Coordinates of C-alpha atoms in Angstrom, one line a residue:
Chain A
M1 CA -7.0 18.6 36.5
R2 CA -10.2 17.0 35.2
Q3 CA -12.3 14.9 37.4
L4 CA -12.3 11.1 36.9
T5 CA -15.9 10.5 36.0
V6 CA -17.5 7.2 35.1
G7 CA -17.5 8.4 31.5
R8 CA -13.8 9.0 31.5
V9 CA -13.1 5.6 33.1
V10 CA -15.1 3.9 30.4
T11 CA -13.3 6.0 27.7
Y12 CA -9.9 4.9 29.0
A13 CA -11.0 1.3 29.3
V14 CA -12.3 1.1 25.7
L15 CA -9.1 2.8 24.4
I16 CA -6.8 0.5 26.3
V17 CA -8.7 -2.6 25.1
A18 CA -8.6 -1.3 21.5
A19 CA -4.9 -0.4 21.8
L20 CA -4.1 -3.8 23.3
A21 CA -6.0 -5.6 20.5
V22 CA -4.0 -3.6 17.9
I23 CA -0.6 -4.2 19.6
F24 CA -1.3 -7.8 20.4
P25 CA -0.1 -9.3 17.1
V26 CA 3.0 -7.2 17.4
Y27 CA 3.7 -8.5 20.9
Y28 CA 2.9 -12.0 19.9
V29 CA 5.3 -12.1 17.0
I30 CA 8.2 -11.0 19.1
A31 CA 7.3 -13.0 22.2
G32 CA 6.6 -16.1 20.1
S33 CA 9.9 -15.8 18.3
V34 CA 11.8 -16.5 21.5
M35 CA 9.6 -19.3 22.8
S36 CA 10.9 -22.9 22.6
P37 CA 9.0 -25.3 20.2
G38 CA 7.5 -27.0 23.2
Q39 CA 6.2 -23.8 24.7
I40 CA 4.8 -22.3 21.5
S41 CA 2.8 -25.4 20.6
S42 CA 1.4 -25.9 24.1
Y43 CA -2.3 -25.9 24.5
P44 CA -3.8 -23.8 26.0
P45 CA -1.3 -21.3 24.7
D46 CA 1.2 -19.6 26.9
L47 CA 1.4 -15.8 26.5
F48 CA 4.8 -15.1 28.1
P49 CA 8.1 -16.6 27.0
H50 CA 10.1 -18.6 29.6
G51 CA 13.5 -17.1 29.2
L52 CA 15.1 -16.3 25.8
F53 CA 15.2 -19.1 23.4
T54 CA 17.3 -18.3 20.3
G55 CA 16.9 -21.5 18.4
N56 CA 14.2 -20.1 16.2
Y57 CA 16.5 -17.4 14.9
E58 CA 19.2 -19.9 14.3
G59 CA 16.7 -22.1 12.6
A60 CA 15.3 -19.3 10.4
S61 CA 18.8 -18.5 9.1
S62 CA 19.8 -22.1 8.4
S63 CA 16.5 -23.5 7.2
G64 CA 15.9 -24.5 3.6
T65 CA 14.7 -21.0 2.8
P66 CA 17.8 -18.7 2.6
I67 CA 16.3 -15.9 4.7
G68 CA 19.6 -14.0 4.9
R69 CA 19.9 -13.9 1.2
Q70 CA 16.3 -12.9 0.7
Y71 CA 16.8 -10.2 3.3
L72 CA 19.6 -8.8 1.1
N73 CA 17.4 -9.1 -2.0
S74 CA 14.7 -7.1 -0.4
I75 CA 17.0 -4.4 0.9
L76 CA 18.6 -4.1 -2.5
Q77 CA 15.3 -4.1 -4.4
T78 CA 13.7 -1.5 -2.0
S79 CA 16.8 0.7 -2.0
I80 CA 17.0 0.8 -5.8
I81 CA 13.3 1.6 -6.2
T82 CA 13.5 4.3 -3.5
V83 CA 16.6 6.1 -4.9
A84 CA 15.4 5.8 -8.5
Q85 CA 11.9 7.2 -7.7
L86 CA 13.4 10.1 -5.8
V87 CA 15.6 10.9 -8.7
T88 CA 13.0 10.5 -11.4
S89 CA 10.4 12.4 -9.3
V90 CA 12.7 15.3 -8.5
L91 CA 13.6 15.7 -12.2
A92 CA 10.0 15.6 -13.4
A93 CA 8.7 17.8 -10.7
Y94 CA 11.4 20.3 -11.4
A95 CA 10.4 20.4 -15.1
F96 CA 6.8 20.8 -14.2
V97 CA 7.3 23.7 -11.8
F98 CA 10.4 25.6 -13.0
M99 CA 10.5 25.1 -16.8
K100 CA 8.2 26.5 -19.4
M101 CA 7.3 24.0 -22.0
W102 CA 4.6 23.3 -24.5
G103 CA 1.9 20.9 -23.2
R104 CA 3.0 21.0 -19.6
T105 CA -0.5 20.9 -18.0
V106 CA -1.7 18.1 -20.3
L107 CA 1.4 16.0 -19.6
F108 CA 1.0 16.5 -15.8
G109 CA -2.6 15.4 -16.2
L110 CA -1.5 12.3 -18.0
F111 CA 1.1 11.6 -15.2
L112 CA -1.7 11.8 -12.6
G113 CA -3.8 9.5 -14.8
T114 CA -1.2 6.7 -14.4
L115 CA -2.1 6.7 -10.7
M116 CA -5.5 5.5 -11.5
V117 CA -4.4 2.4 -13.2
P118 CA -4.3 -0.5 -10.7
W119 CA -1.1 -2.6 -10.9
E120 CA -3.3 -5.8 -10.7
S121 CA -5.0 -5.0 -14.0
I122 CA -1.7 -4.6 -16.0
V123 CA 0.4 -7.1 -14.2
L124 CA -0.2 -9.9 -16.8
P125 CA 1.1 -8.0 -19.8
N126 CA 4.1 -6.7 -17.7
Y127 CA 4.8 -10.3 -16.7
L128 CA 4.7 -11.4 -20.4
T129 CA 6.9 -8.5 -21.4
I130 CA 9.6 -8.9 -18.8
T131 CA 9.8 -12.7 -18.9
G132 CA 9.9 -12.4 -22.7
W133 CA 12.9 -10.1 -22.8
S134 CA 16.3 -11.7 -23.2
I135 CA 19.9 -10.5 -23.0
G136 CA 22.3 -12.2 -25.4
G137 CA 19.9 -15.1 -26.0
E138 CA 19.5 -15.6 -22.2
R139 CA 16.1 -15.0 -20.6
L140 CA 16.2 -11.7 -18.6
T141 CA 15.3 -13.3 -15.3
A142 CA 17.7 -16.2 -15.8
S143 CA 20.4 -14.6 -13.7
Y144 CA 20.5 -13.0 -10.3
A145 CA 21.1 -9.5 -11.8
G146 CA 18.4 -10.1 -14.4
T147 CA 15.9 -11.0 -11.7
M148 CA 16.8 -8.0 -9.7
L149 CA 16.3 -5.8 -12.8
A150 CA 12.9 -7.4 -13.4
L151 CA 11.9 -6.8 -9.8
V152 CA 12.6 -3.0 -9.9
L153 CA 12.2 -2.0 -13.6
P154 CA 8.5 -1.2 -13.6
F155 CA 8.8 0.8 -10.3
L156 CA 11.7 3.2 -11.2
A157 CA 9.2 6.0 -11.6
N158 CA 5.8 6.8 -9.9
A159 CA 3.6 9.8 -10.5
F160 CA 2.8 10.0 -6.8
G161 CA 6.3 11.1 -6.0
V162 CA 6.1 13.7 -8.8
F163 CA 2.8 14.9 -7.5
L164 CA 4.0 15.4 -3.9
L165 CA 7.3 17.1 -4.9
R166 CA 5.5 19.3 -7.4
Q167 CA 3.2 20.5 -4.5
S168 CA 6.3 21.2 -2.4
F169 CA 8.2 23.0 -5.2
L170 CA 5.2 25.2 -6.0
Q171 CA 5.4 26.6 -2.5
F172 CA 9.1 27.6 -3.1
P173 CA 9.4 31.4 -2.7
T174 CA 9.7 32.9 -6.2
E175 CA 12.0 35.7 -4.8
L176 CA 14.6 33.0 -3.9
R177 CA 14.3 31.6 -7.4
D178 CA 14.7 35.0 -9.1
A179 CA 17.6 35.9 -6.9
A180 CA 19.4 32.7 -7.8
T181 CA 18.7 33.3 -11.5
I182 CA 20.0 36.8 -11.4
D183 CA 23.1 35.6 -9.7
G184 CA 23.7 33.4 -12.7
C185 CA 22.7 30.1 -11.0
G186 CA 21.7 27.6 -13.7
H187 CA 19.0 25.0 -13.4
W188 CA 21.3 22.2 -12.3
R189 CA 23.1 24.2 -9.6
F190 CA 19.8 25.7 -8.4
M191 CA 18.3 22.2 -8.1
R192 CA 21.2 20.6 -6.3
R193 CA 22.3 23.5 -4.1
I194 CA 19.1 25.3 -3.2
L195 CA 15.9 23.4 -4.1
I196 CA 16.8 19.9 -2.8
P197 CA 18.3 21.0 0.5
L198 CA 15.3 23.3 1.2
N199 CA 12.8 20.6 0.3
K200 CA 14.3 17.8 2.5
P201 CA 11.1 17.1 4.5
A202 CA 9.1 16.5 1.3
L203 CA 11.9 14.3 -0.1
M204 CA 12.0 12.3 3.2
A205 CA 8.2 11.9 3.0
V206 CA 8.4 10.6 -0.5
G207 CA 11.4 8.4 0.2
L208 CA 9.9 6.8 3.3
Y209 CA 6.6 6.3 1.6
V210 CA 8.2 4.7 -1.4
F211 CA 10.4 2.5 0.8
L212 CA 7.4 1.2 2.8
A213 CA 5.5 0.5 -0.4
A214 CA 8.4 -1.2 -2.1
W215 CA 9.2 -3.3 1.0
N216 CA 5.5 -4.3 1.1
Q217 CA 5.4 -5.6 -2.5
F218 CA 4.0 -9.1 -2.9
F219 CA 2.3 -9.8 -6.2
W220 CA 5.1 -8.8 -8.5
P221 CA 8.0 -10.4 -6.5
L222 CA 5.8 -13.6 -6.3
L223 CA 5.7 -13.8 -10.1
I224 CA 9.3 -12.8 -10.8
G225 CA 11.6 -14.5 -8.3
D226 CA 11.5 -18.1 -9.4
S227 CA 14.2 -19.7 -7.2
A228 CA 14.6 -19.5 -3.5
S229 CA 17.8 -17.4 -3.5
R230 CA 16.3 -14.8 -5.9
R231 CA 13.1 -14.3 -4.0
T232 CA 12.4 -11.3 -1.8
L233 CA 11.9 -11.6 2.0
Q234 CA 8.2 -11.2 1.7
I235 CA 7.9 -14.2 -0.5
G236 CA 10.4 -16.1 1.7
I237 CA 8.4 -15.6 4.9
S238 CA 5.2 -16.5 3.2
Q239 CA 6.8 -19.8 2.1
L240 CA 8.0 -20.5 5.6
N241 CA 4.3 -20.5 6.4
D242 CA 3.4 -22.8 3.5
A243 CA 6.1 -25.3 4.3
E244 CA 4.7 -28.6 5.5
A245 CA 5.2 -29.2 9.2
A246 CA 5.6 -25.4 9.5
D247 CA 7.4 -24.5 12.8
P248 CA 5.5 -21.5 14.3
G249 CA 8.6 -20.3 16.3
L250 CA 10.7 -20.3 13.2
I251 CA 8.0 -18.4 11.2
L252 CA 7.7 -15.8 13.9
A253 CA 11.5 -15.3 14.0
G254 CA 11.4 -14.8 10.3
V255 CA 8.6 -12.2 10.5
T256 CA 10.3 -10.4 13.4
L257 CA 13.4 -10.0 11.3
S258 CA 11.3 -8.8 8.3
I259 CA 9.6 -6.0 10.3
L260 CA 12.8 -4.5 11.8
P261 CA 13.5 -1.9 9.1
T262 CA 9.9 -0.8 8.8
L263 CA 9.4 -0.8 12.5
A264 CA 12.4 1.6 12.8
I265 CA 10.8 3.8 10.1
V266 CA 7.4 3.9 11.7
I267 CA 8.8 4.7 15.2
F268 CA 11.4 7.3 14.2
G269 CA 10.1 8.6 10.9
Q270 CA 6.5 9.1 11.9
R271 CA 6.2 12.8 11.2
F272 CA 7.6 12.3 7.7
I273 CA 5.5 9.4 6.7
V274 CA 2.4 11.1 8.0
R275 CA 2.9 13.7 5.3
G276 CA 3.4 11.1 2.6
L277 CA 0.6 8.9 3.7
T278 CA -2.1 11.5 4.1
A279 CA -1.3 13.5 0.9
G280 CA -4.7 13.7 -0.8
A281 CA -6.7 13.1 2.3
I282 CA -6.3 16.6 3.6
R283 CA -7.4 19.5 1.5
Chain B
M1 CA 22.4 25.8 -19.1
T2 CA 22.4 29.6 -19.4
T3 CA 20.3 32.2 -17.7
K4 CA 18.8 33.0 -21.0
S5 CA 17.2 29.6 -21.6
M6 CA 15.5 29.8 -18.2
V7 CA 13.4 32.8 -19.2
A8 CA 12.7 31.6 -22.8
R9 CA 9.1 31.7 -23.8
P10 CA 7.4 28.6 -25.3
G11 CA 7.2 29.0 -29.0
R12 CA 6.4 26.9 -32.0
R13 CA 10.0 25.7 -32.4
P14 CA 11.4 23.7 -29.5
T15 CA 13.5 26.1 -27.5
P16 CA 16.6 24.8 -25.5
A17 CA 14.5 25.1 -22.3
S18 CA 11.7 23.0 -23.6
L19 CA 14.2 20.4 -24.9
A20 CA 15.8 20.4 -21.4
S21 CA 12.5 19.9 -19.7
W22 CA 11.6 17.0 -21.9
L23 CA 14.9 15.5 -21.0
L24 CA 14.1 15.8 -17.3
L25 CA 10.7 14.2 -17.9
L26 CA 12.0 11.4 -20.1
P27 CA 12.8 8.8 -17.3
C28 CA 9.2 9.1 -16.0
V29 CA 7.7 9.1 -19.5
V30 CA 9.6 6.0 -20.6
I31 CA 8.7 4.0 -17.5
F32 CA 5.0 5.0 -17.6
A33 CA 4.8 4.3 -21.3
L34 CA 6.5 1.0 -21.1
F35 CA 4.9 -0.4 -17.9
I36 CA 1.6 1.4 -17.6
V37 CA 0.2 2.8 -20.8
W38 CA 1.4 0.0 -23.2
P39 CA 0.3 -2.8 -20.9
L40 CA -3.1 -1.2 -20.6
G41 CA -3.7 -1.6 -24.3
K42 CA -2.1 -5.0 -24.2
S43 CA -4.4 -6.1 -21.4
V44 CA -7.4 -5.2 -23.6
S45 CA -5.9 -7.0 -26.5
L46 CA -5.1 -10.1 -24.4
S47 CA -8.6 -10.2 -23.2
L48 CA -9.8 -10.5 -26.9
H49 CA -7.4 -13.4 -27.6
G50 CA -7.1 -17.1 -26.7
S51 CA -3.9 -18.2 -25.0
D52 CA -1.3 -20.9 -25.9
L53 CA 0.3 -23.1 -23.2
F54 CA 2.7 -20.3 -22.2
G55 CA 0.0 -17.7 -21.8
R56 CA 0.9 -16.0 -25.1
P57 CA -1.9 -14.7 -27.1
D58 CA -3.0 -16.9 -30.1
A59 CA -6.4 -16.8 -32.0
F60 CA -8.6 -13.7 -31.8
V61 CA -11.8 -14.6 -30.0
G62 CA -13.5 -11.3 -29.8
L63 CA -15.7 -10.8 -26.7
Q64 CA -15.8 -14.6 -26.0
H65 CA -14.0 -14.3 -22.7
Y66 CA -16.4 -11.6 -21.5
R67 CA -19.4 -13.6 -22.6
D68 CA -18.1 -16.7 -20.8
M69 CA -17.4 -14.7 -17.7
L70 CA -20.8 -13.0 -17.5
G71 CA -22.6 -16.2 -18.2
S72 CA -20.8 -18.2 -15.6
S73 CA -22.1 -18.7 -12.0
E74 CA -18.5 -19.0 -10.9
F75 CA -17.8 -15.4 -12.0
R76 CA -20.9 -14.2 -10.2
H77 CA -19.6 -16.0 -7.1
I78 CA -16.3 -14.2 -7.5
L79 CA -17.9 -10.8 -7.8
W80 CA -20.0 -11.6 -4.7
V81 CA -17.0 -12.6 -2.7
T82 CA -15.2 -9.4 -3.8
F83 CA -18.2 -7.3 -2.8
A84 CA -18.5 -9.1 0.6
F85 CA -14.8 -8.6 1.3
V86 CA -15.1 -4.9 0.6
L87 CA -18.1 -4.6 3.0
L88 CA -16.3 -6.7 5.7
T89 CA -13.2 -4.6 5.6
V90 CA -14.3 -1.0 4.8
I91 CA -17.2 -0.7 7.3
P92 CA -15.4 -2.0 10.4
G93 CA -12.1 -0.3 9.4
V94 CA -13.6 3.2 8.9
L95 CA -16.0 3.0 11.8
G96 CA -13.4 1.5 14.1
G97 CA -10.9 4.2 13.1
L98 CA -13.6 6.9 13.8
A99 CA -14.5 5.4 17.2
I100 CA -10.8 5.4 18.2
V101 CA -10.2 9.0 17.0
L102 CA -13.3 10.2 18.9
L103 CA -12.2 8.5 22.1
L104 CA -8.7 10.0 21.7
E105 CA -10.4 13.4 21.4
Q106 CA -11.9 13.3 24.8
H107 CA -8.8 15.0 26.3
I108 CA -7.0 11.8 27.0
K109 CA -3.7 11.6 28.7
G110 CA -0.9 9.7 26.9
I111 CA -2.5 10.4 23.5
R112 CA 0.9 10.0 21.8
I113 CA 1.4 6.5 23.2
F114 CA -2.0 5.5 22.0
R115 CA -1.3 7.1 18.5
T116 CA 2.0 5.2 18.3
A117 CA 0.2 2.0 19.3
F118 CA -2.3 2.4 16.5
A119 CA 0.4 3.2 14.0
L120 CA 2.4 0.0 14.7
P121 CA 0.7 -2.1 12.1
F122 CA 2.2 0.2 9.4
A123 CA 5.5 -1.6 10.1
F124 CA 4.0 -4.9 8.9
S125 CA 4.0 -5.7 5.2
V126 CA 1.0 -7.6 3.9
A127 CA 3.1 -10.7 3.9
S128 CA 4.3 -10.5 7.5
A129 CA 0.9 -9.5 8.8
S130 CA -0.7 -12.4 7.0
V131 CA 1.9 -14.9 8.2
I132 CA 1.3 -13.8 11.9
F133 CA -2.4 -14.1 11.5
A134 CA -2.0 -17.5 9.9
T135 CA -0.2 -18.6 13.1
I136 CA -2.8 -17.0 15.3
Y137 CA -5.6 -18.7 13.3
N138 CA -3.8 -22.1 13.4
P139 CA -6.6 -24.5 14.4
A140 CA -4.5 -26.6 16.7
I141 CA -2.1 -24.3 18.5
G142 CA -3.3 -20.9 17.4
L143 CA -4.0 -18.2 20.0
A144 CA -7.4 -17.3 18.6
N145 CA -8.8 -20.6 19.5
G146 CA -6.6 -20.8 22.6
I147 CA -7.9 -17.6 24.1
L148 CA -11.6 -18.3 23.1
G149 CA -11.2 -21.8 24.6
K150 CA -10.5 -20.2 28.0
F151 CA -14.0 -18.7 27.7
G152 CA -15.5 -22.0 26.8
V153 CA -15.9 -21.3 23.1
D154 CA -15.5 -24.3 20.8
R155 CA -12.6 -24.3 18.3
I156 CA -13.3 -22.4 15.1
G157 CA -11.9 -23.4 11.8
W158 CA -10.9 -19.8 11.0
L159 CA -9.4 -20.5 7.6
T160 CA -10.9 -24.0 6.9
D161 CA -14.5 -23.3 7.6
P162 CA -16.1 -21.6 4.5
S163 CA -18.3 -19.4 6.6
W164 CA -15.3 -18.1 8.6
A165 CA -12.4 -17.9 6.0
L166 CA -13.4 -14.5 4.4
V167 CA -14.1 -13.0 7.8
S168 CA -10.7 -14.1 9.1
V169 CA -9.0 -12.6 6.0
A170 CA -11.1 -9.4 6.6
I171 CA -10.0 -9.2 10.3
T172 CA -6.4 -9.3 9.1
T173 CA -7.0 -6.6 6.6
V174 CA -8.8 -4.3 9.1
W175 CA -5.9 -4.7 11.5
M176 CA -3.5 -3.6 8.7
S177 CA -5.6 -0.6 7.8
I178 CA -6.8 0.8 11.2
G179 CA -3.6 2.8 11.8
Y180 CA -3.9 4.6 8.5
N181 CA -7.6 5.4 9.2
V182 CA -6.7 6.8 12.7
L183 CA -4.0 8.9 11.1
V184 CA -6.1 10.4 8.4
L185 CA -9.0 11.2 10.8
S186 CA -6.7 12.7 13.4
A187 CA -5.2 15.0 10.8
G188 CA -8.8 15.9 9.8
I189 CA -9.7 16.8 13.4
G190 CA -6.5 18.8 13.6
A191 CA -7.7 20.9 10.7
I192 CA -11.1 21.8 12.3
P193 CA -10.9 25.4 13.5
T194 CA -10.6 25.5 17.3
E195 CA -13.1 28.4 17.5
I196 CA -15.9 26.0 16.5
N197 CA -15.2 23.8 19.4
E198 CA -14.8 26.7 21.8
A199 CA -18.1 28.1 20.7
A200 CA -19.7 24.7 21.3
T201 CA -18.2 24.6 24.8
L202 CA -19.5 28.0 25.6
D203 CA -22.9 26.9 24.5
G204 CA -22.7 23.9 26.8
A205 CA -22.1 21.2 24.2
G206 CA -19.1 19.3 25.6
G207 CA -17.7 15.9 25.0
W208 CA -19.9 13.5 23.1
R209 CA -22.4 16.1 22.0
A210 CA -19.6 18.1 20.3
A211 CA -18.4 14.9 18.8
R212 CA -21.8 14.0 17.5
Y213 CA -22.8 17.4 16.1
I214 CA -19.5 19.0 15.2
T215 CA -16.6 16.7 14.9
V216 CA -18.2 13.9 12.9
P217 CA -19.9 16.2 10.4
M218 CA -16.7 18.2 10.0
L219 CA -14.9 14.9 9.3
G220 CA -17.2 14.3 6.3
P221 CA -14.5 14.7 3.6
Q222 CA -12.0 12.5 5.4
L223 CA -14.6 9.8 6.1
F224 CA -15.6 9.8 2.5
F225 CA -12.0 9.7 1.4
L226 CA -11.3 6.8 3.7
V227 CA -14.4 4.9 2.4
V228 CA -13.2 5.3 -1.2
I229 CA -9.5 4.6 -0.6
S230 CA -10.3 1.6 1.6
T231 CA -12.7 0.3 -1.0
I232 CA -10.0 0.6 -3.7
Q233 CA -7.4 -1.1 -1.5
S234 CA -9.8 -3.8 -0.5
L235 CA -10.6 -4.5 -4.2
Q236 CA -6.9 -4.8 -4.8
G237 CA -6.2 -7.0 -1.8
F238 CA -4.1 -10.0 -2.8
G239 CA -1.3 -11.0 -0.5
Q240 CA -3.4 -11.6 2.6
I241 CA -5.8 -13.8 0.5
K242 CA -3.0 -15.8 -1.1
I243 CA -1.1 -16.3 2.1
L244 CA -4.0 -17.1 4.5
T245 CA -6.0 -19.1 2.0
P246 CA -3.6 -20.3 -0.7
E247 CA -6.3 -22.1 -2.7
G248 CA -8.8 -19.3 -2.6
G249 CA -10.3 -20.6 0.6
P250 CA -12.4 -23.6 1.4
E251 CA -15.1 -24.0 -1.3
Q252 CA -13.6 -20.9 -3.0
S253 CA -15.0 -18.7 -0.2
T254 CA -12.1 -16.2 -0.5
K255 CA -11.8 -16.2 -4.2
T256 CA -11.9 -12.4 -5.0
L257 CA -11.5 -10.9 -8.4
V258 CA -7.7 -10.2 -8.0
Y259 CA -7.1 -13.7 -6.6
S260 CA -9.0 -15.1 -9.5
I261 CA -6.9 -13.1 -12.0
Y262 CA -3.8 -14.6 -10.5
H263 CA -5.4 -18.1 -10.3
T264 CA -6.7 -18.1 -13.9
A265 CA -3.3 -17.0 -15.2
F266 CA -0.9 -18.9 -13.0
A267 CA -2.5 -21.8 -11.1
N268 CA -2.1 -25.4 -12.2
N269 CA -0.5 -24.5 -15.5
A270 CA -3.8 -23.1 -16.6
S271 CA -2.0 -20.2 -18.2
D272 CA -5.3 -18.7 -19.4
F273 CA -4.0 -15.2 -19.8
G274 CA -6.9 -14.3 -22.1
A275 CA -9.6 -15.0 -19.6
A276 CA -7.5 -13.6 -16.8
S277 CA -7.1 -10.4 -18.8
A278 CA -10.8 -10.1 -19.3
Q279 CA -11.1 -10.2 -15.5
A280 CA -8.3 -7.6 -15.2
I281 CA -10.3 -5.3 -17.4
V282 CA -13.4 -5.7 -15.3
L283 CA -11.3 -4.9 -12.2
L284 CA -10.0 -1.8 -14.0
V285 CA -13.5 -0.6 -14.8
I286 CA -14.7 -1.1 -11.2
L287 CA -11.7 0.7 -9.8
L288 CA -11.9 3.6 -12.3
A289 CA -15.6 4.0 -11.3
C290 CA -14.6 4.2 -7.6
T291 CA -12.0 6.9 -8.5
A292 CA -14.5 8.8 -10.6
I293 CA -17.0 8.8 -7.8
Q294 CA -14.3 10.1 -5.4
F295 CA -13.3 12.9 -7.7
G296 CA -16.8 13.8 -8.6
V297 CA -18.1 14.0 -5.0
L298 CA -15.0 15.6 -3.5
E299 CA -14.9 18.3 -6.2
R300 CA -18.5 19.0 -5.7
R301 CA -18.0 19.3 -2.0
V302 CA -15.4 22.0 -2.3
H303 CA -18.1 24.5 -3.3
Y304 CA -19.9 24.0 0.1
K305 CA -16.9 25.4 2.0

């Protein structure tokens, strides 16, 4: 056991203060969400809730902003994007690793190149394109399904997923591949029965990374969802904040609800997201 | 698919295998072409045209938008705010992350609890983090003033005072990014061969001396990576600016380039997609330059190993 020197005490003290500063907003959002309106607006502020006040949650679900509906919108939007990107990435990464084709390297380079284009610099033409599309004379975003389609369409594929899965597939033992080929295992069967099950950690990493990124979206959903019931949760909670006479307890209840899925991912899926998040940082 | 097609060699004529691989690549190719490559050209074209009331391109105006932009003091202000925002987020974010990681490296107990604590901000989307900080910054009932008040500090107009607004948005941004910085640097430390530290310990260089002369220099690539990535992310910051300071801040003090693109195209029925696209191209060029620097320097570094 190490001795508790002055230096170590200082180290612990600084770390604890830093950790508390980082956790504080997390604590505040949860504690504040169960404070009564009187308590949360008291000055000087009160840091500990007196009992459990549930009125904010009831308020958040029955306020002018249909939080429940927006929650569903976000879950749906995020799930579609995640599943679609996993599928498109697996297919593309498979082609890049296991199939011979003309211009493979050049095409992979072009794929990677798409990662360098920031969404903010192409968001305007995409907005014009998608809002300009119509189905049977009706504007694409005029219906609920159309709005959902507009929300997810540009994000059904992403070169980052292709890149990560390609890295993972490249490490796949060639002997296994050859054995499967000799046993008459075709591409499709090999992919579904052998490659995908054996690359689950990489797929989880991509899936969780895509989920977090899609759940986090703000700019595009802000432009596309043009009525309250078609907006995503992120836009919904930001509008709780904009509302005149904003009720802090209600806002914090809305935010608490909005972080539940991602909080679960961060706490339970840490080892997977670390792999997705730090890809590129570690050589 | 037959076994034969799997071993087919690429030839002049498309083989079944090459057709199949194109089929697998098709979904990605279509999405990238439609929503990244084509819009890229369209952005350039929009920036050379005027816009009608609905933002659709009308008359060709050549480089007029670029000339207007470069000649206006407002655009210089926007670039300055963008630059200041990068400095205010990247430096505290990376140095803060480094400080935390070095502290964690001093054989701390409960390192996992600390790591989880620093990872928690990941769970917050830009929108939810911004909304919480908006509540904390609230001038009347917010905790920021409440806590400072206990120490006798006068109320601060976090989001309403032009000299504070950008700092307040930057604090929120640093909070959101610190977990990632800790994560990347921790992984970097994990990759340092243990023999190096053992040798240092034998030579009598423990604790902070080892950190100063071994760990920090060995973290060079990760620190550089974080600076570039944080710069790129900071340049793209939008949600926190829009939510915390919906009008681009008091006296336009938080009007960054991305906010300005949004504002020029969508605020008050301005619908000036032409001018906004010219700004979008400037953003693209700045970000590509950052990426090029990253690749250039990182690639060169590899030879040192």
